């Protein structure tokens, strides 16, 4: 059983990362208004959030710039239009997907960029490519984290090999990512122990990015905090792909560090997130996402179910059970 102090006290090493624009952008193809992005930046500043993830560094040869909003690509000048010189404690992050970005060209020297943190996203079978991206970003002067996706489908032995390879790289943080929202707190505790073993060995930090298919994103995140995980992803109103993520308002309300302030988050939700919902942008827990979470499946079928505005849940359940 955890020490109650792990949950009642605060650790100065905890970092909160706002992933609203990036994970939330998967819901609306990154079409956020300039006002939304500017106000989100200010809300994060007032709330004491440590990092704000603006979106992806996607390859413009691979993805049509006319079919996505600008935060799919995160041009440095677009970020600078929002943050200026960013003479604040809030750091700027972007995500770079293995195989989906032209990192050699599109990620420039840190000294010329408003970006502080490059978040490399990889699957287990692309770890060597991820290491090359990590080394490239570190040489350019960035902080670097690595999100190992879909670990609920991984074998423990494969995961340990991957963590050992990453541990030997210059990465700063490696992330537990419950891509399918399939994991339970007891599983998170065991996985966190594995990650922390390699983090301690190589002098790294550990983070968590949780999805809410089974309404456990918040529970899994605070489980990880109690286990010693320091970097915590969250989104406003849990906005994110499919069932969404750990809600920022829940997380900041839970953390005991006086640097965090939940009021600006509540204000931003009232002024902006409710408007998105009213405009028809759809995300969050629903039965179809529960089903893919229970079956440890990628939520693409549930996303399609949602887009088609279906409500024949029992038929969908039979479809995904057969697929599984």
mmCIF file with all atom_site columns, N, CA, C and O in Angstrom, residues 76-112:
data_model
loop_
_atom_site.group_PDB
_atom_site.id
_atom_site.type_symbol
_atom_site.label_atom_id
_atom_site.label_alt_id
_atom_site.label_comp_id
_atom_site.label_asym_id
_atom_site.label_entity_id
_atom_site.label_seq_id
_atom_site.pdbx_PDB_ins_code
_atom_site.Cartn_x
_atom_site.Cartn_y
_atom_site.Cartn_z
_atom_site.occupancy
_atom_site.B_iso_or_equiv
_atom_site.pdbx_formal_charge
_atom_site.auth_seq_id
_atom_site.auth_comp_id
_atom_site.auth_asym_id
_atom_site.auth_atom_id
_atom_site.pdbx_PDB_model_num
ATOM 1   N N  . UNK A 1 76  ? 7.283  27.260 -36.426 1.00 0.00 ? 76  UNK A N  1
ATOM 2   C CA . UNK A 1 76  ? 7.857  28.034 -35.328 1.00 0.00 ? 76  UNK A CA 1
ATOM 3   C C  . UNK A 1 76  ? 7.280  29.450 -35.284 1.00 0.00 ? 76  UNK A C  1
ATOM 4   O O  . UNK A 1 76  ? 7.027  29.986 -34.202 1.00 0.00 ? 76  UNK A O  1
ATOM 5   N N  . UNK A 1 77  ? 7.063  30.053 -36.438 1.00 0.00 ? 77  UNK A N  1
ATOM 6   C CA . UNK A 1 77  ? 6.523  31.412 -36.471 1.00 0.00 ? 77  UNK A CA 1
ATOM 7   C C  . UNK A 1 77  ? 5.094  31.460 -35.942 1.00 0.00 ? 77  UNK A C  1
ATOM 8   O O  . UNK A 1 77  ? 4.697  32.454 -35.304 1.00 0.00 ? 77  UNK A O  1
ATOM 9   N N  . UNK A 1 78  ? 4.308  30.420 -36.198 1.00 0.00 ? 78  UNK A N  1
ATOM 10  C CA . UNK A 1 78  ? 2.944  30.371 -35.672 1.00 0.00 ? 78  UNK A CA 1
ATOM 11  C C  . UNK A 1 78  ? 2.950  30.294 -34.151 1.00 0.00 ? 78  UNK A C  1
ATOM 12  O O  . UNK A 1 78  ? 2.127  30.927 -33.474 1.00 0.00 ? 78  UNK A O  1
ATOM 13  N N  . UNK A 1 79  ? 3.866  29.510 -33.602 1.00 0.00 ? 79  UNK A N  1
ATOM 14  C CA . UNK A 1 79  ? 3.985  29.429 -32.142 1.00 0.00 ? 79  UNK A CA 1
ATOM 15  C C  . UNK A 1 79  ? 4.432  30.774 -31.579 1.00 0.00 ? 79  UNK A C  1
ATOM 16  O O  . UNK A 1 79  ? 3.893  31.260 -30.575 1.00 0.00 ? 79  UNK A O  1
ATOM 17  N N  . UNK A 1 80  ? 5.403  31.386 -32.243 1.00 0.00 ? 80  UNK A N  1
ATOM 18  C CA . UNK A 1 80  ? 5.918  32.667 -31.768 1.00 0.00 ? 80  UNK A CA 1
ATOM 19  C C  . UNK A 1 80  ? 4.840  33.751 -31.799 1.00 0.00 ? 80  UNK A C  1
ATOM 20  O O  . UNK A 1 80  ? 4.832  34.666 -30.955 1.00 0.00 ? 80  UNK A O  1
ATOM 21  N N  . UNK A 1 81  ? 3.907  33.663 -32.736 1.00 0.00 ? 81  UNK A N  1
ATOM 22  C CA . UNK A 1 81  ? 2.800  34.619 -32.779 1.00 0.00 ? 81  UNK A CA 1
ATOM 23  C C  . UNK A 1 81  ? 1.950  34.548 -31.512 1.00 0.00 ? 81  UNK A C  1
ATOM 24  O O  . UNK A 1 81  ? 1.314  35.540 -31.122 1.00 0.00 ? 81  UNK A O  1
ATOM 25  N N  . UNK A 1 82  ? 1.934  33.388 -30.877 1.00 0.00 ? 82  UNK A N  1
ATOM 26  C CA . UNK A 1 82  ? 1.155  33.206 -29.652 1.00 0.00 ? 82  UNK A CA 1
ATOM 27  C C  . UNK A 1 82  ? 1.973  33.566 -28.413 1.00 0.00 ? 82  UNK A C  1
ATOM 28  O O  . UNK A 1 82  ? 1.509  34.291 -27.537 1.00 0.00 ? 82  UNK A O  1
ATOM 29  N N  . UNK A 1 83  ? 3.200  33.075 -28.342 1.00 0.00 ? 83  UNK A N  1
ATOM 30  C CA . UNK A 1 83  ? 3.977  33.176 -27.099 1.00 0.00 ? 83  UNK A CA 1
ATOM 31  C C  . UNK A 1 83  ? 4.987  34.315 -27.104 1.00 0.00 ? 83  UNK A C  1
ATOM 32  O O  . UNK A 1 83  ? 5.563  34.634 -26.058 1.00 0.00 ? 83  UNK A O  1
ATOM 33  N N  . UNK A 1 84  ? 5.228  34.922 -28.257 1.00 0.00 ? 84  UNK A N  1
ATOM 34  C CA . UNK A 1 84  ? 6.261  35.949 -28.333 1.00 0.00 ? 84  UNK A CA 1
ATOM 35  C C  . UNK A 1 84  ? 7.614  35.379 -27.942 1.00 0.00 ? 84  UNK A C  1
ATOM 36  O O  . UNK A 1 84  ? 7.999  34.303 -28.392 1.00 0.00 ? 84  UNK A O  1
ATOM 37  N N  . UNK A 1 85  ? 8.319  36.087 -27.086 1.00 0.00 ? 85  UNK A N  1
ATOM 38  C CA . UNK A 1 85  ? 9.602  35.584 -26.579 1.00 0.00 ? 85  UNK A CA 1
ATOM 39  C C  . UNK A 1 85  ? 9.406  34.595 -25.433 1.00 0.00 ? 85  UNK A C  1
ATOM 40  O O  . UNK A 1 85  ? 10.366 33.980 -24.960 1.00 0.00 ? 85  UNK A O  1
ATOM 41  N N  . UNK A 1 86  ? 8.154  34.458 -24.978 1.00 0.00 ? 86  UNK A N  1
ATOM 42  C CA . UNK A 1 86  ? 7.800  33.519 -23.901 1.00 0.00 ? 86  UNK A CA 1
ATOM 43  C C  . UNK A 1 86  ? 8.738  33.647 -22.698 1.00 0.00 ? 86  UNK A C  1
ATOM 44  O O  . UNK A 1 86  ? 9.317  32.662 -22.230 1.00 0.00 ? 86  UNK A O  1
ATOM 45  N N  . UNK A 1 87  ? 8.855  34.839 -22.185 1.00 0.00 ? 87  UNK A N  1
ATOM 46  C CA . UNK A 1 87  ? 9.676  35.071 -20.992 1.00 0.00 ? 87  UNK A CA 1
ATOM 47  C C  . UNK A 1 87  ? 8.881  34.703 -19.742 1.00 0.00 ? 87  UNK A C  1
ATOM 48  O O  . UNK A 1 87  ? 8.562  35.551 -18.891 1.00 0.00 ? 87  UNK A O  1
ATOM 49  N N  . UNK A 1 88  ? 8.532  33.437 -19.671 1.00 0.00 ? 88  UNK A N  1
ATOM 50  C CA . UNK A 1 88  ? 7.707  32.916 -18.582 1.00 0.00 ? 88  UNK A CA 1
ATOM 51  C C  . UNK A 1 88  ? 8.286  31.578 -18.122 1.00 0.00 ? 88  UNK A C  1
ATOM 52  O O  . UNK A 1 88  ? 9.232  31.056 -18.708 1.00 0.00 ? 88  UNK A O  1
ATOM 53  N N  . UNK A 1 89  ? 7.671  31.020 -17.082 1.00 0.00 ? 89  UNK A N  1
ATOM 54  C CA . UNK A 1 89  ? 8.077  29.690 -16.600 1.00 0.00 ? 89  UNK A CA 1
ATOM 55  C C  . UNK A 1 89  ? 7.436  28.568 -17.406 1.00 0.00 ? 89  UNK A C  1
ATOM 56  O O  . UNK A 1 89  ? 7.802  27.395 -17.258 1.00 0.00 ? 89  UNK A O  1
ATOM 57  N N  . UNK A 1 90  ? 6.445  28.896 -18.246 1.00 0.00 ? 90  UNK A N  1
ATOM 58  C CA . UNK A 1 90  ? 5.763  27.886 -19.064 1.00 0.00 ? 90  UNK A CA 1
ATOM 59  C C  . UNK A 1 90  ? 6.623  27.539 -20.270 1.00 0.00 ? 90  UNK A C  1
ATOM 60  O O  . UNK A 1 90  ? 7.035  28.421 -21.025 1.00 0.00 ? 90  UNK A O  1
ATOM 61  N N  . UNK A 1 91  ? 6.885  26.251 -20.466 1.00 0.00 ? 91  UNK A N  1
ATOM 62  C CA . UNK A 1 91  ? 7.687  25.813 -21.597 1.00 0.00 ? 91  UNK A CA 1
ATOM 63  C C  . UNK A 1 91  ? 6.795  25.285 -22.721 1.00 0.00 ? 91  UNK A C  1
ATOM 64  O O  . UNK A 1 91  ? 5.697  24.785 -22.472 1.00 0.00 ? 91  UNK A O  1
ATOM 65  N N  . UNK A 1 92  ? 7.302  25.393 -23.946 1.00 0.00 ? 92  UNK A N  1
ATOM 66  C CA . UNK A 1 92  ? 6.557  25.021 -25.147 1.00 0.00 ? 92  UNK A CA 1
ATOM 67  C C  . UNK A 1 92  ? 7.014  23.654 -25.635 1.00 0.00 ? 92  UNK A C  1
ATOM 68  O O  . UNK A 1 92  ? 8.223  23.386 -25.743 1.00 0.00 ? 92  UNK A O  1
ATOM 69  N N  . UNK A 1 93  ? 6.047  22.786 -25.955 1.00 0.00 ? 93  UNK A N  1
ATOM 70  C CA . UNK A 1 93  ? 6.342  21.436 -26.438 1.00 0.00 ? 93  UNK A CA 1
ATOM 71  C C  . UNK A 1 93  ? 5.637  21.181 -27.762 1.00 0.00 ? 93  UNK A C  1
ATOM 72  O O  . UNK A 1 93  ? 4.603  21.784 -28.060 1.00 0.00 ? 93  UNK A O  1
ATOM 73  N N  . UNK A 1 94  ? 6.200  20.280 -28.558 1.00 0.00 ? 94  UNK A N  1
ATOM 74  C CA . UNK A 1 94  ? 5.535  19.743 -29.749 1.00 0.00 ? 94  UNK A CA 1
ATOM 75  C C  . UNK A 1 94  ? 5.811  18.250 -29.801 1.00 0.00 ? 94  UNK A C  1
ATOM 76  O O  . UNK A 1 94  ? 6.766  17.759 -29.190 1.00 0.00 ? 94  UNK A O  1
ATOM 77  N N  . UNK A 1 95  ? 4.968  17.530 -30.540 1.00 0.00 ? 95  UNK A N  1
ATOM 78  C CA . UNK A 1 95  ? 5.166  16.087 -30.703 1.00 0.00 ? 95  UNK A CA 1
ATOM 79  C C  . UNK A 1 95  ? 5.653  15.783 -32.109 1.00 0.00 ? 95  UNK A C  1
ATOM 80  O O  . UNK A 1 95  ? 5.184  16.379 -33.089 1.00 0.00 ? 95  UNK A O  1
ATOM 81  N N  . UNK A 1 96  ? 6.594  14.860 -32.202 1.00 0.00 ? 96  UNK A N  1
ATOM 82  C CA . UNK A 1 96  ? 7.117  14.391 -33.488 1.00 0.00 ? 96  UNK A CA 1
ATOM 83  C C  . UNK A 1 96  ? 6.928  12.884 -33.551 1.00 0.00 ? 96  UNK A C  1
ATOM 84  O O  . UNK A 1 96  ? 7.519  12.145 -32.757 1.00 0.00 ? 96  UNK A O  1
ATOM 85  N N  . UNK A 1 97  ? 6.085  12.429 -34.480 1.00 0.00 ? 97  UNK A N  1
ATOM 86  C CA . UNK A 1 97  ? 5.776  11.003 -34.635 1.00 0.00 ? 97  UNK A CA 1
ATOM 87  C C  . UNK A 1 97  ? 6.831  10.331 -35.513 1.00 0.00 ? 97  UNK A C  1
ATOM 88  O O  . UNK A 1 97  ? 7.141  10.825 -36.607 1.00 0.00 ? 97  UNK A O  1
ATOM 89  N N  . UNK A 1 98  ? 7.339  9.204  -35.049 1.00 0.00 ? 98  UNK A N  1
ATOM 90  C CA . UNK A 1 98  ? 8.260  8.428  -35.882 1.00 0.00 ? 98  UNK A CA 1
ATOM 91  C C  . UNK A 1 98  ? 7.579  8.083  -37.210 1.00 0.00 ? 98  UNK A C  1
ATOM 92  O O  . UNK A 1 98  ? 6.444  7.593  -37.228 1.00 0.00 ? 98  UNK A O  1
ATOM 93  N N  . UNK A 1 99  ? 8.259  8.374  -38.307 1.00 0.00 ? 99  UNK A N  1
ATOM 94  C CA . UNK A 1 99  ? 7.728  8.048  -39.626 1.00 0.00 ? 99  UNK A CA 1
ATOM 95  C C  . UNK A 1 99  ? 6.739  9.032  -40.185 1.00 0.00 ? 99  UNK A C  1
ATOM 96  O O  . UNK A 1 99  ? 6.282  8.889  -41.332 1.00 0.00 ? 99  UNK A O  1
ATOM 97  N N  . UNK A 1 100 ? 6.392  10.067 -39.416 1.00 0.00 ? 100 UNK A N  1
ATOM 98  C CA . UNK A 1 100 ? 5.382  11.020 -39.857 1.00 0.00 ? 100 UNK A CA 1
ATOM 99  C C  . UNK A 1 100 ? 5.878  12.461 -39.784 1.00 0.00 ? 100 UNK A C  1
ATOM 100 O O  . UNK A 1 100 ? 5.072  13.398 -39.840 1.00 0.00 ? 100 UNK A O  1
ATOM 101 N N  . UNK A 1 101 ? 7.173  12.632 -39.635 1.00 0.00 ? 101 UNK A N  1
ATOM 102 C CA . UNK A 1 101 ? 7.716  13.989 -39.577 1.00 0.00 ? 101 UNK A CA 1
ATOM 103 C C  . UNK A 1 101 ? 9.072  14.031 -40.276 1.00 0.00 ? 101 UNK A C  1
ATOM 104 O O  . UNK A 1 101 ? 9.788  13.028 -40.335 1.00 0.00 ? 101 UNK A O  1
ATOM 105 N N  . UNK A 1 102 ? 9.388  15.199 -40.780 1.00 0.00 ? 102 UNK A N  1
ATOM 106 C CA . UNK A 1 102 ? 10.675 15.426 -41.426 1.00 0.00 ? 102 UNK A CA 1
ATOM 107 C C  . UNK A 1 102 ? 11.551 16.176 -40.426 1.00 0.00 ? 102 UNK A C  1
ATOM 108 O O  . UNK A 1 102 ? 11.809 17.372 -40.565 1.00 0.00 ? 102 UNK A O  1
ATOM 109 N N  . UNK A 1 103 ? 11.967 15.456 -39.391 1.00 0.00 ? 103 UNK A N  1
ATOM 110 C CA . UNK A 1 103 ? 12.610 16.117 -38.250 1.00 0.00 ? 103 UNK A CA 1
ATOM 111 C C  . UNK A 1 103 ? 13.955 16.730 -38.587 1.00 0.00 ? 103 UNK A C  1
ATOM 112 O O  . UNK A 1 103 ? 14.365 17.717 -37.964 1.00 0.00 ? 103 UNK A O  1
ATOM 113 N N  . UNK A 1 104 ? 14.637 16.185 -39.566 1.00 0.00 ? 104 UNK A N  1
ATOM 114 C CA . UNK A 1 104 ? 15.944 16.737 -39.932 1.00 0.00 ? 104 UNK A CA 1
ATOM 115 C C  . UNK A 1 104 ? 15.813 18.182 -40.403 1.00 0.00 ? 104 UNK A C  1
ATOM 116 O O  . UNK A 1 104 ? 16.670 19.020 -40.103 1.00 0.00 ? 104 UNK A O  1
ATOM 117 N N  . UNK A 1 105 ? 14.714 18.473 -41.115 1.00 0.00 ? 105 UNK A N  1
ATOM 118 C CA . UNK A 1 105 ? 14.521 19.810 -41.675 1.00 0.00 ? 105 UNK A CA 1
ATOM 119 C C  . UNK A 1 105 ? 13.561 20.673 -40.863 1.00 0.00 ? 105 UNK A C  1
ATOM 120 O O  . UNK A 1 105 ? 13.779 21.880 -40.717 1.00 0.00 ? 105 UNK A O  1
ATOM 121 N N  . UNK A 1 106 ? 12.476 20.069 -40.364 1.00 0.00 ? 106 UNK A N  1
ATOM 122 C CA . UNK A 1 106 ? 11.415 20.869 -39.754 1.00 0.00 ? 106 UNK A CA 1
ATOM 123 C C  . UNK A 1 106 ? 11.665 21.201 -38.290 1.00 0.00 ? 106 UNK A C  1
ATOM 124 O O  . UNK A 1 106 ? 11.030 22.114 -37.746 1.00 0.00 ? 106 UNK A O  1
ATOM 125 N N  . UNK A 1 107 ? 12.544 20.466 -37.635 1.00 0.00 ? 107 UNK A N  1
ATOM 126 C CA . UNK A 1 107 ? 12.939 20.808 -36.266 1.00 0.00 ? 107 UNK A CA 1
ATOM 127 C C  . UNK A 1 107 ? 14.297 21.510 -36.359 1.00 0.00 ? 107 UNK A C  1
ATOM 128 O O  . UNK A 1 107 ? 15.314 20.877 -36.649 1.00 0.00 ? 107 UNK A O  1
ATOM 129 N N  . UNK A 1 108 ? 14.273 22.825 -36.152 1.00 0.00 ? 108 UNK A N  1
ATOM 130 C CA . UNK A 1 108 ? 15.472 23.632 -36.336 1.00 0.00 ? 108 UNK A CA 1
ATOM 131 C C  . UNK A 1 108 ? 16.255 23.723 -35.026 1.00 0.00 ? 108 UNK A C  1
ATOM 132 O O  . UNK A 1 108 ? 15.861 23.137 -34.001 1.00 0.00 ? 108 UNK A O  1
ATOM 133 N N  . UNK A 1 109 ? 17.343 24.439 -35.024 1.00 0.00 ? 109 UNK A N  1
ATOM 134 C CA . UNK A 1 109 ? 18.137 24.608 -33.813 1.00 0.00 ? 109 UNK A CA 1
ATOM 135 C C  . UNK A 1 109 ? 17.309 25.270 -32.714 1.00 0.00 ? 109 UNK A C  1
ATOM 136 O O  . UNK A 1 109 ? 16.552 26.213 -32.966 1.00 0.00 ? 109 UNK A O  1
ATOM 137 N N  . UNK A 1 110 ? 17.462 24.778 -31.496 1.00 0.00 ? 110 UNK A N  1
ATOM 138 C CA . UNK A 1 110 ? 16.713 25.341 -30.363 1.00 0.00 ? 110 UNK A CA 1
ATOM 139 C C  . UNK A 1 110 ? 16.964 26.840 -30.222 1.00 0.00 ? 110 UNK A C  1
ATOM 140 O O  . UNK A 1 110 ? 16.058 27.608 -29.868 1.00 0.00 ? 110 UNK A O  1
ATOM 141 N N  . UNK A 1 111 ? 18.150 27.283 -30.501 1.00 0.00 ? 111 UNK A N  1
ATOM 142 C CA . UNK A 1 111 ? 18.480 28.700 -30.345 1.00 0.00 ? 111 UNK A CA 1
ATOM 143 C C  . UNK A 1 111 ? 17.660 29.594 -31.266 1.00 0.00 ? 111 UNK A C  1
ATOM 144 O O  . UNK A 1 111 ? 17.519 30.795 -31.014 1.00 0.00 ? 111 UNK A O  1
ATOM 145 N N  . UNK A 1 112 ? 17.082 29.017 -32.312 1.00 0.00 ? 112 UNK A N  1
ATOM 146 C CA . UNK A 1 112 ? 16.275 29.782 -33.272 1.00 0.00 ? 112 UNK A CA 1
ATOM 147 C C  . UNK A 1 112 ? 14.787 29.500 -33.140 1.00 0.00 ? 112 UNK A C  1
ATOM 148 O O  . UNK A 1 112 ? 13.987 29.985 -33.954 1.00 0.00 ? 112 UNK A O  1
#
